Each structure stands twice: as structure tokens, then as C-alpha cells.
mmCIF file of C-alpha atoms in Angstrom:
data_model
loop_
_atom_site.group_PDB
_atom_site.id
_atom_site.type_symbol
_atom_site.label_atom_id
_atom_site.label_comp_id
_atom_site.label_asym_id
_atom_site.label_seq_id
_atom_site.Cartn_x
_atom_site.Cartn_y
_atom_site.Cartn_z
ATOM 1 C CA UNK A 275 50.582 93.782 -26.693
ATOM 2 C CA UNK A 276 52.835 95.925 -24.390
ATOM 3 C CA UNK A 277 56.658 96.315 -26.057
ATOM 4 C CA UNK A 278 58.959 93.910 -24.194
ATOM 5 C CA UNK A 279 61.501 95.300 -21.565
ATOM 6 C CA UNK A 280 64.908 96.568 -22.464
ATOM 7 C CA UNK A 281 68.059 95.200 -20.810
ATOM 8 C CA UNK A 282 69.698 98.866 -21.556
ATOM 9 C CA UNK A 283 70.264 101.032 -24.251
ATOM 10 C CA UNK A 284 73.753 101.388 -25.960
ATOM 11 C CA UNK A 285 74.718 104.893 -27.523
ATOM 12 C CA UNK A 286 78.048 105.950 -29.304
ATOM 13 C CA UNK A 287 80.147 108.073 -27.885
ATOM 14 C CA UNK A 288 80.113 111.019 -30.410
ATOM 15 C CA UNK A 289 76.030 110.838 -30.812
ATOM 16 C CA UNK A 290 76.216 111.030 -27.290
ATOM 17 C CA UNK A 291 78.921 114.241 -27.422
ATOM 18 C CA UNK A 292 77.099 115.618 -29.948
ATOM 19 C CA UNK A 293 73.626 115.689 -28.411
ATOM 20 C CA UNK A 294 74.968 117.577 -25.626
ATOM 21 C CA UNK A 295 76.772 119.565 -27.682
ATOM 22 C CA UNK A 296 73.601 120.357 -29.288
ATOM 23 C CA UNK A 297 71.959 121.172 -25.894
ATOM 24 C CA UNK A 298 74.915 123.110 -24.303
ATOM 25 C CA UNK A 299 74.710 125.531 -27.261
ATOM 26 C CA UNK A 300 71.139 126.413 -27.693
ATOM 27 C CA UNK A 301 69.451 129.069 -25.865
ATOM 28 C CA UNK A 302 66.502 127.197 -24.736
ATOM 29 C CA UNK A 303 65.094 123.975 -24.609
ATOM 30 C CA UNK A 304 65.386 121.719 -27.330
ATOM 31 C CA UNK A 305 63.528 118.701 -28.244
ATOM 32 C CA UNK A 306 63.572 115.843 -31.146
ATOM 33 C CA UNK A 307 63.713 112.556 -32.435
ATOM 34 C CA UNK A 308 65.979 109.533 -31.611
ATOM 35 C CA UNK A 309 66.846 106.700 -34.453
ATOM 36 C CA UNK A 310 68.260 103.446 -34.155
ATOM 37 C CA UNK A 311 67.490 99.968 -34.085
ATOM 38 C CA UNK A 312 66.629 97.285 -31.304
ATOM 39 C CA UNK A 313 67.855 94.014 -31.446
ATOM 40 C CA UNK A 314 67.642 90.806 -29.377
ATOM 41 C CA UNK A 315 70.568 89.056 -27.985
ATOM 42 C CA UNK A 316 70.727 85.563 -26.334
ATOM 43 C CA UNK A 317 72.444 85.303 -23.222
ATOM 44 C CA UNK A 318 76.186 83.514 -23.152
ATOM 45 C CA UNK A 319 75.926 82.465 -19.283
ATOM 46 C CA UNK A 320 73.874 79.378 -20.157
ATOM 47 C CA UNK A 321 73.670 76.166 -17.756
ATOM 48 C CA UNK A 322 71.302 73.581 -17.094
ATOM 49 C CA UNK A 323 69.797 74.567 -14.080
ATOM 50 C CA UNK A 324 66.040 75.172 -14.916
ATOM 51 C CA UNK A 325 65.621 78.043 -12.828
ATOM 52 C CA UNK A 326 68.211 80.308 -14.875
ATOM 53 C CA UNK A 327 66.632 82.818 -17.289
ATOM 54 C CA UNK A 328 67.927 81.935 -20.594
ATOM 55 C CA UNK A 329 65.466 84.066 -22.609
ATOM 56 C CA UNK A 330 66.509 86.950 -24.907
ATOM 57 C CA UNK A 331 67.115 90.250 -23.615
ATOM 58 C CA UNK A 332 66.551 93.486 -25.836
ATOM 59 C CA UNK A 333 69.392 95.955 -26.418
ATOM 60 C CA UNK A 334 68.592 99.331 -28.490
ATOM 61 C CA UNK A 335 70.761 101.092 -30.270
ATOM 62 C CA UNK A 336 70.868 104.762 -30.346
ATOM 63 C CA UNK A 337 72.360 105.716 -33.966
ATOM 64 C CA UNK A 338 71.101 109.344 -34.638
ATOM 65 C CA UNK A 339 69.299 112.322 -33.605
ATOM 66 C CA UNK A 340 67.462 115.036 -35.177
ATOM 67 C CA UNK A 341 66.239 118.070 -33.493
ATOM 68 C CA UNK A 342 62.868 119.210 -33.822
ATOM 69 C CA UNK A 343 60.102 119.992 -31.597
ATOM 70 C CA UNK A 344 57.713 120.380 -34.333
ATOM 71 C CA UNK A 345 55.999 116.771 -33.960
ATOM 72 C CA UNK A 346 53.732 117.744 -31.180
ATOM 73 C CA UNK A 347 52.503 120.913 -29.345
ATOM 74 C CA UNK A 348 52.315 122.094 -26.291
ATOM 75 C CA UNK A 349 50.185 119.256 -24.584
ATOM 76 C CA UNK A 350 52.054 116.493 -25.936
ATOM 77 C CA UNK A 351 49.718 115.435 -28.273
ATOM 78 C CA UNK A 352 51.743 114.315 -32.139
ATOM 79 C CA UNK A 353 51.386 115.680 -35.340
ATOM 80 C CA UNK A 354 51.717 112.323 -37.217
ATOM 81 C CA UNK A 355 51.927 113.871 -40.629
ATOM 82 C CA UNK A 356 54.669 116.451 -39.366
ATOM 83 C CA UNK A 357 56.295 113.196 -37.658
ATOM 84 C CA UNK A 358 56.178 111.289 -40.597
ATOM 85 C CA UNK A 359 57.993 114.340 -42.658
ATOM 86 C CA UNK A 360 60.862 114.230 -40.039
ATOM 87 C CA UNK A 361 61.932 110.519 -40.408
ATOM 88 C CA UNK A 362 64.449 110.040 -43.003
ATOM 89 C CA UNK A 363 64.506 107.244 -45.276
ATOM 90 C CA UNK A 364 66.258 104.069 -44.268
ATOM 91 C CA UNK A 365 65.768 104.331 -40.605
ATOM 92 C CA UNK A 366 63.805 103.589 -37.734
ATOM 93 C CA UNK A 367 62.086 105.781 -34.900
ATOM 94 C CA UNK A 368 62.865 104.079 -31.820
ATOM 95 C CA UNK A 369 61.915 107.245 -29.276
ATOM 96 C CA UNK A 370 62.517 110.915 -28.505
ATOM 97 C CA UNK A 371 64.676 113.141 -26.291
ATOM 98 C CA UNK A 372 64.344 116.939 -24.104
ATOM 99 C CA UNK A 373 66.991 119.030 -22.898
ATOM 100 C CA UNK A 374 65.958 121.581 -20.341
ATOM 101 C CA UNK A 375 67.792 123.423 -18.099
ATOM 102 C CA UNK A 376 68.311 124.002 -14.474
ATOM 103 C CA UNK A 377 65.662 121.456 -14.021
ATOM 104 C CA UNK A 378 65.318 118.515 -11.865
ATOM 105 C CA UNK A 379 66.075 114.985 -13.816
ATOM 106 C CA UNK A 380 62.630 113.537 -13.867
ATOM 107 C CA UNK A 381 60.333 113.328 -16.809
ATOM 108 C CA UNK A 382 57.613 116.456 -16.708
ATOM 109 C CA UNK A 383 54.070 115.894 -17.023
ATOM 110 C CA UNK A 384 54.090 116.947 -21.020
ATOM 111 C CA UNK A 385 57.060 114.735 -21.514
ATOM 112 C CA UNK A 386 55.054 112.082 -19.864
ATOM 113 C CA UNK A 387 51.611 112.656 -22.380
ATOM 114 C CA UNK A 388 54.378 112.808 -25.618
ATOM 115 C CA UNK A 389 56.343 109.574 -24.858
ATOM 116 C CA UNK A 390 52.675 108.375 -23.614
ATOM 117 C CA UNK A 391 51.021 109.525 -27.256
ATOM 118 C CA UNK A 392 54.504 108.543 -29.386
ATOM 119 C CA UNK A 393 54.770 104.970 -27.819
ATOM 120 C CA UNK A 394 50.850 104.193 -29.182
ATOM 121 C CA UNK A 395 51.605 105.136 -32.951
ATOM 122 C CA UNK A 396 52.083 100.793 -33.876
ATOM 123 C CA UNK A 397 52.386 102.327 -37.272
ATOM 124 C CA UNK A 398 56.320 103.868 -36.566
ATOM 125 C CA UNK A 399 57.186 100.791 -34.681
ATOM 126 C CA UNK A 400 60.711 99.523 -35.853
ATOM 127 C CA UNK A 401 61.580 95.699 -36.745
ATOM 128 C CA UNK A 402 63.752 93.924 -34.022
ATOM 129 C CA UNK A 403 66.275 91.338 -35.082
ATOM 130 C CA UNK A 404 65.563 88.328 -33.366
ATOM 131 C CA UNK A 405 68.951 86.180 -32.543
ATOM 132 C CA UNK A 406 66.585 83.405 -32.349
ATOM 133 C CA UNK A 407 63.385 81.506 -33.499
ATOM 134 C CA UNK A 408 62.019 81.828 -30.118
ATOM 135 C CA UNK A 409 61.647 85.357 -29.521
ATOM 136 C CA UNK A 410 57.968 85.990 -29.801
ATOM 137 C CA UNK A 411 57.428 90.031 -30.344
ATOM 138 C CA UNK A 412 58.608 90.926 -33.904
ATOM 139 C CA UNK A 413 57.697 95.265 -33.920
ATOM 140 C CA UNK A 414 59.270 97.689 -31.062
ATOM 141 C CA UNK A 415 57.377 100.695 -30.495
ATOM 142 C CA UNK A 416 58.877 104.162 -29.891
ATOM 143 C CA UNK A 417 58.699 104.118 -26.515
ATOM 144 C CA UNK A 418 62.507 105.274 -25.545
ATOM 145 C CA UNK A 419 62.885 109.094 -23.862
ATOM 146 C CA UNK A 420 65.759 110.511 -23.018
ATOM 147 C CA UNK A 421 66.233 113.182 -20.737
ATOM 148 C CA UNK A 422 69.112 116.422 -20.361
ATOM 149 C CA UNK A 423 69.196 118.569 -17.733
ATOM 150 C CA UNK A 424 71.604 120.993 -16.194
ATOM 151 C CA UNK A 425 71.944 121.222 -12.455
ATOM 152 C CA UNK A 426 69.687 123.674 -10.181
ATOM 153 C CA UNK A 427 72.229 125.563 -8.918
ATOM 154 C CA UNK A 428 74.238 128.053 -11.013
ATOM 155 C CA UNK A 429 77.555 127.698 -12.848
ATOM 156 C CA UNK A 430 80.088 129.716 -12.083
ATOM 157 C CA UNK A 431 83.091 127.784 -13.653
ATOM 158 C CA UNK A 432 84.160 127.488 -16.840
ATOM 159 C CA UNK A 433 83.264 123.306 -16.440
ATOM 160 C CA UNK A 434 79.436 122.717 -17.508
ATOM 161 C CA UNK A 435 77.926 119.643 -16.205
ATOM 162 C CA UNK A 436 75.398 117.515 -17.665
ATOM 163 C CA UNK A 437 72.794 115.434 -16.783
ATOM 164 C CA UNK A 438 70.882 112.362 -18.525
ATOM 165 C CA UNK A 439 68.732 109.667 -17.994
ATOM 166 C CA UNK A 440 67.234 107.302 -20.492
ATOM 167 C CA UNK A 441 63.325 105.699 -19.935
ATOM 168 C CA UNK A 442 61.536 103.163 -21.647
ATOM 169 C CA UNK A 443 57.571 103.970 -21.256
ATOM 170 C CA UNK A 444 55.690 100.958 -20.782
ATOM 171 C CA UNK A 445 51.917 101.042 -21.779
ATOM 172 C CA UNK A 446 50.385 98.401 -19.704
ATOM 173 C CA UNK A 447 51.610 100.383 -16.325
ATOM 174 C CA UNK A 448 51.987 103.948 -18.614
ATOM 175 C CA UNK A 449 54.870 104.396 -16.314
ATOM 176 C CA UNK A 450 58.549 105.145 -17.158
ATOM 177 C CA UNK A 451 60.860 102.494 -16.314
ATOM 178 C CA UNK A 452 64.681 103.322 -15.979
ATOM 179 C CA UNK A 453 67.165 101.630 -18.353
ATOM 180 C CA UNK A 454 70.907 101.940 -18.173
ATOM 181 C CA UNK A 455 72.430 103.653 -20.820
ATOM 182 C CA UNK A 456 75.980 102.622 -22.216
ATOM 183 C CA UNK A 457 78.447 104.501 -23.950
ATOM 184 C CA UNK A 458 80.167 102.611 -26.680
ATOM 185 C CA UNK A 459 83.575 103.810 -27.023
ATOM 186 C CA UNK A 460 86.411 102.530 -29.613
ATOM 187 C CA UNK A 461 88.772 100.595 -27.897
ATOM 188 C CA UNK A 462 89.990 96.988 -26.447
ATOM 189 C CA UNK A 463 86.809 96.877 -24.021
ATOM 190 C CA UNK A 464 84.621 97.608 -26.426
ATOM 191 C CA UNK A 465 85.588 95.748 -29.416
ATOM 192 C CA UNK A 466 82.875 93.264 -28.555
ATOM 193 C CA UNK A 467 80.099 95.605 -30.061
ATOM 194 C CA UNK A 468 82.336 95.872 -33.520
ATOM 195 C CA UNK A 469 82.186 92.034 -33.938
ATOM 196 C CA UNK A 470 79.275 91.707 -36.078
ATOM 197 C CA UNK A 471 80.814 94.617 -38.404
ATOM 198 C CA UNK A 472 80.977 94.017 -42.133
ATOM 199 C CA UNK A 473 82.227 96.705 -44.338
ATOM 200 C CA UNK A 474 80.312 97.907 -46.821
ATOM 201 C CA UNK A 475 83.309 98.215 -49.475
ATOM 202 C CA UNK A 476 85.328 95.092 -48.508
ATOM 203 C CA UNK A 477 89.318 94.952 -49.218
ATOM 204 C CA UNK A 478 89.750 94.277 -52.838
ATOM 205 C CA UNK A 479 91.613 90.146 -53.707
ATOM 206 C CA UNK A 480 95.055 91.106 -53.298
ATOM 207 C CA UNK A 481 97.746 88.969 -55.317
ATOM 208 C CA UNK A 482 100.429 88.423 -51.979
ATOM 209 C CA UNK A 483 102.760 86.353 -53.895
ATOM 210 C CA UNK A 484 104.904 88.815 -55.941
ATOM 211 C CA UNK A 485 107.643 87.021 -55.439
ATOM 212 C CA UNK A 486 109.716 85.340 -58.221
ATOM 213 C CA UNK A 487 110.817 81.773 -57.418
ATOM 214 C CA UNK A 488 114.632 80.836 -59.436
ATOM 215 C CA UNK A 489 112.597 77.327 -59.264
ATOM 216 C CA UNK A 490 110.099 77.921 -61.643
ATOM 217 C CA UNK A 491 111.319 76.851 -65.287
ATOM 218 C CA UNK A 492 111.329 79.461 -67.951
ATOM 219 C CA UNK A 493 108.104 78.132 -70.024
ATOM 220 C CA UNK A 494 106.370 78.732 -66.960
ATOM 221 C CA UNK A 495 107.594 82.324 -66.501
ATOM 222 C CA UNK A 496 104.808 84.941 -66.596
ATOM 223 C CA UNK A 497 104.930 87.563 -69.384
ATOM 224 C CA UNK A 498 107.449 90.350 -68.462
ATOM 225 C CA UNK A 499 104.625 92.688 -68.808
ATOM 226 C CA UNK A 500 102.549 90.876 -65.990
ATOM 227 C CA UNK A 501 105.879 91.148 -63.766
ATOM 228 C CA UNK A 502 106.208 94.899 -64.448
ATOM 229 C CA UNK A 503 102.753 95.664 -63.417
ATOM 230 C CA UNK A 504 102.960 93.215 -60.408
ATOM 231 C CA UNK A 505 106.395 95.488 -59.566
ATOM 232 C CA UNK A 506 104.288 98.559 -60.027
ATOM 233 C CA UNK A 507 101.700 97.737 -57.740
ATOM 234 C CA UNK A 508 104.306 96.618 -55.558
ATOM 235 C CA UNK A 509 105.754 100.061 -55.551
ATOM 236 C CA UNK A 510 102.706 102.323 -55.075
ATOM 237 C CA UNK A 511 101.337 99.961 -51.974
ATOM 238 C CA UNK A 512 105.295 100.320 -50.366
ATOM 239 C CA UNK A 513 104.064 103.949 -50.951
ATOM 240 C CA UNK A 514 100.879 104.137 -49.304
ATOM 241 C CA UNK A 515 101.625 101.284 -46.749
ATOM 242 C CA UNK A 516 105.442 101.999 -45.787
ATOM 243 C CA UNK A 517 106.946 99.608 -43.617
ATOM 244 C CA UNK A 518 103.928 97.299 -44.010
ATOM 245 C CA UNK A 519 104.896 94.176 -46.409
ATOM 246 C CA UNK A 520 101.760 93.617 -49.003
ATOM 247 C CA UNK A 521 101.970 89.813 -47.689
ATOM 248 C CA UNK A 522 100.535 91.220 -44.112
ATOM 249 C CA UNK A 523 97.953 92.201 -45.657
ATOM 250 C CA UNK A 524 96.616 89.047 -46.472
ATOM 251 C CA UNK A 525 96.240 88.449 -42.382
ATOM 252 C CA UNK A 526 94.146 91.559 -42.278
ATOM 253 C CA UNK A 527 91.159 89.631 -43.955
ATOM 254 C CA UNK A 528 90.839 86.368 -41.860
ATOM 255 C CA UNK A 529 90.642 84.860 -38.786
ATOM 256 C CA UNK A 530 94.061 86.471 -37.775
ATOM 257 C CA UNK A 531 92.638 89.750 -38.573
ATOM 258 C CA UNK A 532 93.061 90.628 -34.796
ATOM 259 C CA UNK A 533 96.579 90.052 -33.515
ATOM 260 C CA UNK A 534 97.619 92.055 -36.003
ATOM 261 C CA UNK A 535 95.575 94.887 -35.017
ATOM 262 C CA UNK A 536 98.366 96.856 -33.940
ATOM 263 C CA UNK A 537 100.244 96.786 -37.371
ATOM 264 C CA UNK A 538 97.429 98.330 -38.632
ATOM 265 C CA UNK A 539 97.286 101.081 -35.899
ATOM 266 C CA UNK A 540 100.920 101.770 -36.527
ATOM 267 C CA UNK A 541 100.535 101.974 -40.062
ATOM 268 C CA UNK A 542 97.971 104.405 -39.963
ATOM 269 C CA UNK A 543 99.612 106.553 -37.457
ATOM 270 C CA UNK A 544 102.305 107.085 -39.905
ATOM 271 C CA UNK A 545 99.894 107.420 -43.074
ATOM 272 C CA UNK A 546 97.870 110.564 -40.810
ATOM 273 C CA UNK A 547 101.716 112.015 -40.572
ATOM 274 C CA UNK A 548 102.153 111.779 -43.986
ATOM 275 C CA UNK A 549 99.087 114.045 -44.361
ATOM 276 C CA UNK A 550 99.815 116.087 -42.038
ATOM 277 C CA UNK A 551 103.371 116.879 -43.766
ATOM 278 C CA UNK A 552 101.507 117.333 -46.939
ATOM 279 C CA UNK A 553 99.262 119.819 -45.379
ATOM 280 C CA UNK A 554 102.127 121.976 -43.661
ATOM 281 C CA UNK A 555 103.623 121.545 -47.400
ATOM 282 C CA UNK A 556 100.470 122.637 -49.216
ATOM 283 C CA UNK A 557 99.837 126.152 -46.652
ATOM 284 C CA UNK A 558 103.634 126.754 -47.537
ATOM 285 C CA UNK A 559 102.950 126.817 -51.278
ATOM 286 C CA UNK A 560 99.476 128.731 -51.411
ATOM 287 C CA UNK A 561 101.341 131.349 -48.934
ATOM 288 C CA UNK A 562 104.234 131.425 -51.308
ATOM 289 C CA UNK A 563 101.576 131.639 -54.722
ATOM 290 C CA UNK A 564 99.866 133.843 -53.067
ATOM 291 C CA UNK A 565 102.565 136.290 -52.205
ATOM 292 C CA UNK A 566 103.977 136.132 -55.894
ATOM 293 C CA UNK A 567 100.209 137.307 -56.723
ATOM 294 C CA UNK A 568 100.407 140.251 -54.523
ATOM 295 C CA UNK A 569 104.069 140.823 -56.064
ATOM 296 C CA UNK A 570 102.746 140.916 -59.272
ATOM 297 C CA UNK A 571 99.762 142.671 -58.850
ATOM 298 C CA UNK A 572 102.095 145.398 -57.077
ATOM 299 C CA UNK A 573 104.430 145.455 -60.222
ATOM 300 C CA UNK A 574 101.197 145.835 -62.859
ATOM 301 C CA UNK A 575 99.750 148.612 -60.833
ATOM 302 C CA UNK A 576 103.113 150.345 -60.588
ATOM 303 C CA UNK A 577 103.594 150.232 -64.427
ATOM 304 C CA UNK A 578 100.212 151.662 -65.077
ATOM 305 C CA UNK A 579 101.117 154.328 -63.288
ATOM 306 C CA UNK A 580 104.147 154.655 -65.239
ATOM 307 C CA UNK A 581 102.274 154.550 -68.231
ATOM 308 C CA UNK A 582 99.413 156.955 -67.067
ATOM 309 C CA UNK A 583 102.213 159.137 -66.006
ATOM 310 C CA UNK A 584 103.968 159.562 -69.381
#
């Protein structure tokens, strides 16, 4: 069974920098692996009108790269066992990439016989999450390629261009078959792809309520070592969170999470200058330590002269 058709492919902005970081900066051509994961996603334009195609649509996900061109040779044929040495734990082969300069941006004929000989090894085929019960296929081959290329002509400015173009090889045609490529980036127009996000070291159960109500009676009071620590904690978040009240926090784990998104920007902001005044503060002290070492490694040599001398 051919893989199904991708709707695009979706790739991070810094994998993205960094793979052509790692092709700007190498001498030659480079080639390797890409990891990911593809998923299905159900369509939100739904109507009743019969003739609208409601089915799912397959996204991939371009996580990670590794470079290495030692998974097949010069014909394109693959060196399973040196493939199957290159795949780290915990993640999933969903194609490979070339970067080749000065070269027009079209797949080569060995590019075309190792996506070709990649896409047929069932056996590295990656699980898609269905978003439904009626998605049928249930395995995605590695049939992505991605292609880099610098232009023809030569640079003489100090602004390099790059080129790329991401395929999906289908096997029933063995053809390439275009597929848009976003960039995700971090901001308003792309919090959409951060929705599904759960944290892998959730906020801890904050207590919000520090407060001390004149109300309450006094054999309902809580022990006065209870309120000290409850002041203490009180204390070091006002440290680490200044101008943020500890009862905000409380709307940074719920469904208000994201109207006060902002807050939380601003409050960072002023934690990163915080560290940054710590660093300038840090440099100043190891410059001063380390010029009272040199003073007093001046002074010992200068009194064993003194005492060689007499």
C-alpha cells in the first residue's frame, strides 16, 4: 500500500536555521537523516454539502536532523545496518535531506534511487496519530527529501542565499511530489501549533490564599509555624516573581492561562535582566579575584627574591 499524501510539512524555525547553518559551513556536500513524526488532522471547515472533502489530511513534523551520508553509497542503494546504527532511540525516521551547491533545485538521479530505496524499508516506517477512528493507514514510510541548494551564479556579497524544497516520493508513480513546507515560528500566529502542548514537569499546587482573614476565630487559627513558612514562601516567590502577585499565578494554569500571557512575558523580561545584572556582577568579581591573585603572586615572588638575595 502506497503512503498516503501529505497536506505539507511543518518545520521549526531553529531546525530549519540550523540545517542551513549546517550546510552554509561545510565545505562540500552534506547529506543525512530527518526525524519527526506525522500525524493526521481532521479538517475544521466542515458542512453538509456531500461533495466537500472532509477526510483527514497528513501533516509531518520535522523535529531533528542528523548528518551523515554514511547510510548509502554512491548509487543510492542503503546500508540498513549502518541506518539502523544512526537512529537514536525514541524517535522516528520520517525521510532524508542533501545540500549541494551551486546546483539547480531539482532532485538528482542518485537522490532519486536513495529516497526511491529509503521509502521501501516498511521496517523504519513511523506510527501516525490518527485524530480519528476513520483514518485507514496506521505506518508512514520514510519517504520525505529535502533539498538545499545555493544559486548558480556566484556570490559576491557578504548576503548568502539559500534554497530548499521539500518532496514526498510516492511509490505507486516513484515520482516526487512537491509539498509545502512551513516554518513554525513562536508567536501570536503561530500559537495554534503550541495548543496541544503539555509540559513535561507541570507547575507544582500552589497554596494562593496566604492571606489572613481578622474573620476567622482564634481556634481556627493555623499554627504560627505554618504562617511563618507560608510568609517565607511568600517572600522568596516576591523574589523570583517581582511585581507578579503569587495569586496570578493561579490563572497561569487554567482556562485563563492566555489573557494573561503578557504578564508572563513581562515577568520574564525582567527575571532575564536580573541575570543579566548578575552576570555583569559576577565578570566584575572574578576580574577583581583575579587581579588580587596576580597581586599576590607579584608580592610572593618579590619576597623570594628578597630572601634568595640575603
Amino acid at each position: 500500500m502506497d503512503d498516503p499524501p501529505l497536506q505539507k510539512i511543518a518545520i521549526s524555525g531553529p531546525t530549519l536555521a540550523s540545517l542551513i547553518h549546517r550546510f552554509s559551513t561545510s565545505p562540500s556536500s552534506i547529506d543525512g537523516l530527518l526525524f519527526g513524526h506525522v500525524t493526521s488532522v481532521t479538517p475544521l471547515n466542515l458542512s453538509d454539502d456531500s461533495s466537500d472533502d472532509n477526510s483527514p489530511t497528513l501533516l509531518a513534523t520535522i523535529t531533528g536532523f542528523l548528518t551523515s551520508s554514511s547510510f548509502h553509497d554512491t548509487s543510492g542503494s542503503i546500508n540498513t545496518a549502518s541506518l539502523r546504527r544512526l537512529i537514536p532511540n525514541s524517535t522516528s525516521l520520517i525521510g532524508w535531506f542533501s545540500g549541494r551547491r551551486r546546483t539547480p533545485l531539482r532532485p538528482s538521479l542518485r537522490e532519486f534511487n536513495t529516497t526511491s530505496s529509503l521509502s521501501s524499508l516498511s521496517q523504519f516506517s513511523s506510527t501516525i496519530k490518527p485524530s480519528s477512528n476513520s483514518f485507514n493507514f496506521k505506518n508512514f514510510n520514510p519517504c520525505l527529501f529535502l533539498l538545499l541548494a545555493s544559486p548558480i551564479s556566484d556570490q559576491t556579497s557578504h548576503i548568502h542565499t539559500h534554497d530548499y524544497r521539500a518532496y514526498q516520493f510516492i511509490s505507486g508513480t516513484h515520482s516526487f511530489k512537491p509539498v509545502s513546507l512551513d516554518i513554525i515560528n513562536i508567536g501570536p500566529a503561530f500559537r495554534g501549533h503550541y495548543g496541544s502542548f503539555s509540559p513535561n514537569s507541570p507547575f507544582p499546587v500552589l497554596d494562593c490564599q496566604l492571606g489572613h482573614s481578622p474573620m476567622i476565630r482564634d481556634d481556627e487559627d493555623e499554627p504560627l509555624s505554618k504562617m511563618k513558612q507560608a510568609a517565607k514562601d511568600q517572600k522568596e516567590l516576591d523574589g523570583c516573581a517581582e511585581e507578579f502577585e503569587v495569586g496570578r499565578l493561579s490563572r497561569l494554569m487554567g482556562s485563563e492561562a492566555k489573557s494573561y500571557t503578557q504578564g508572563l512575558e513581562d515577568m520574564y523580561l525582567r527575571m532575564l535582566l536580573k541575570i543579566e545584572n548578575l552576570t555583569s556582577l559576577v565578570e566584575k568579581s572574578s576580574a577583581k579575584v583575579l587581579e588580587q591573585e596576580n597581586h599576590n603572586r607579584k608580592l610572593k615572588h618579590k619576597i623570594l627574591r628578597s630572601s634568595a638575595s640575603e
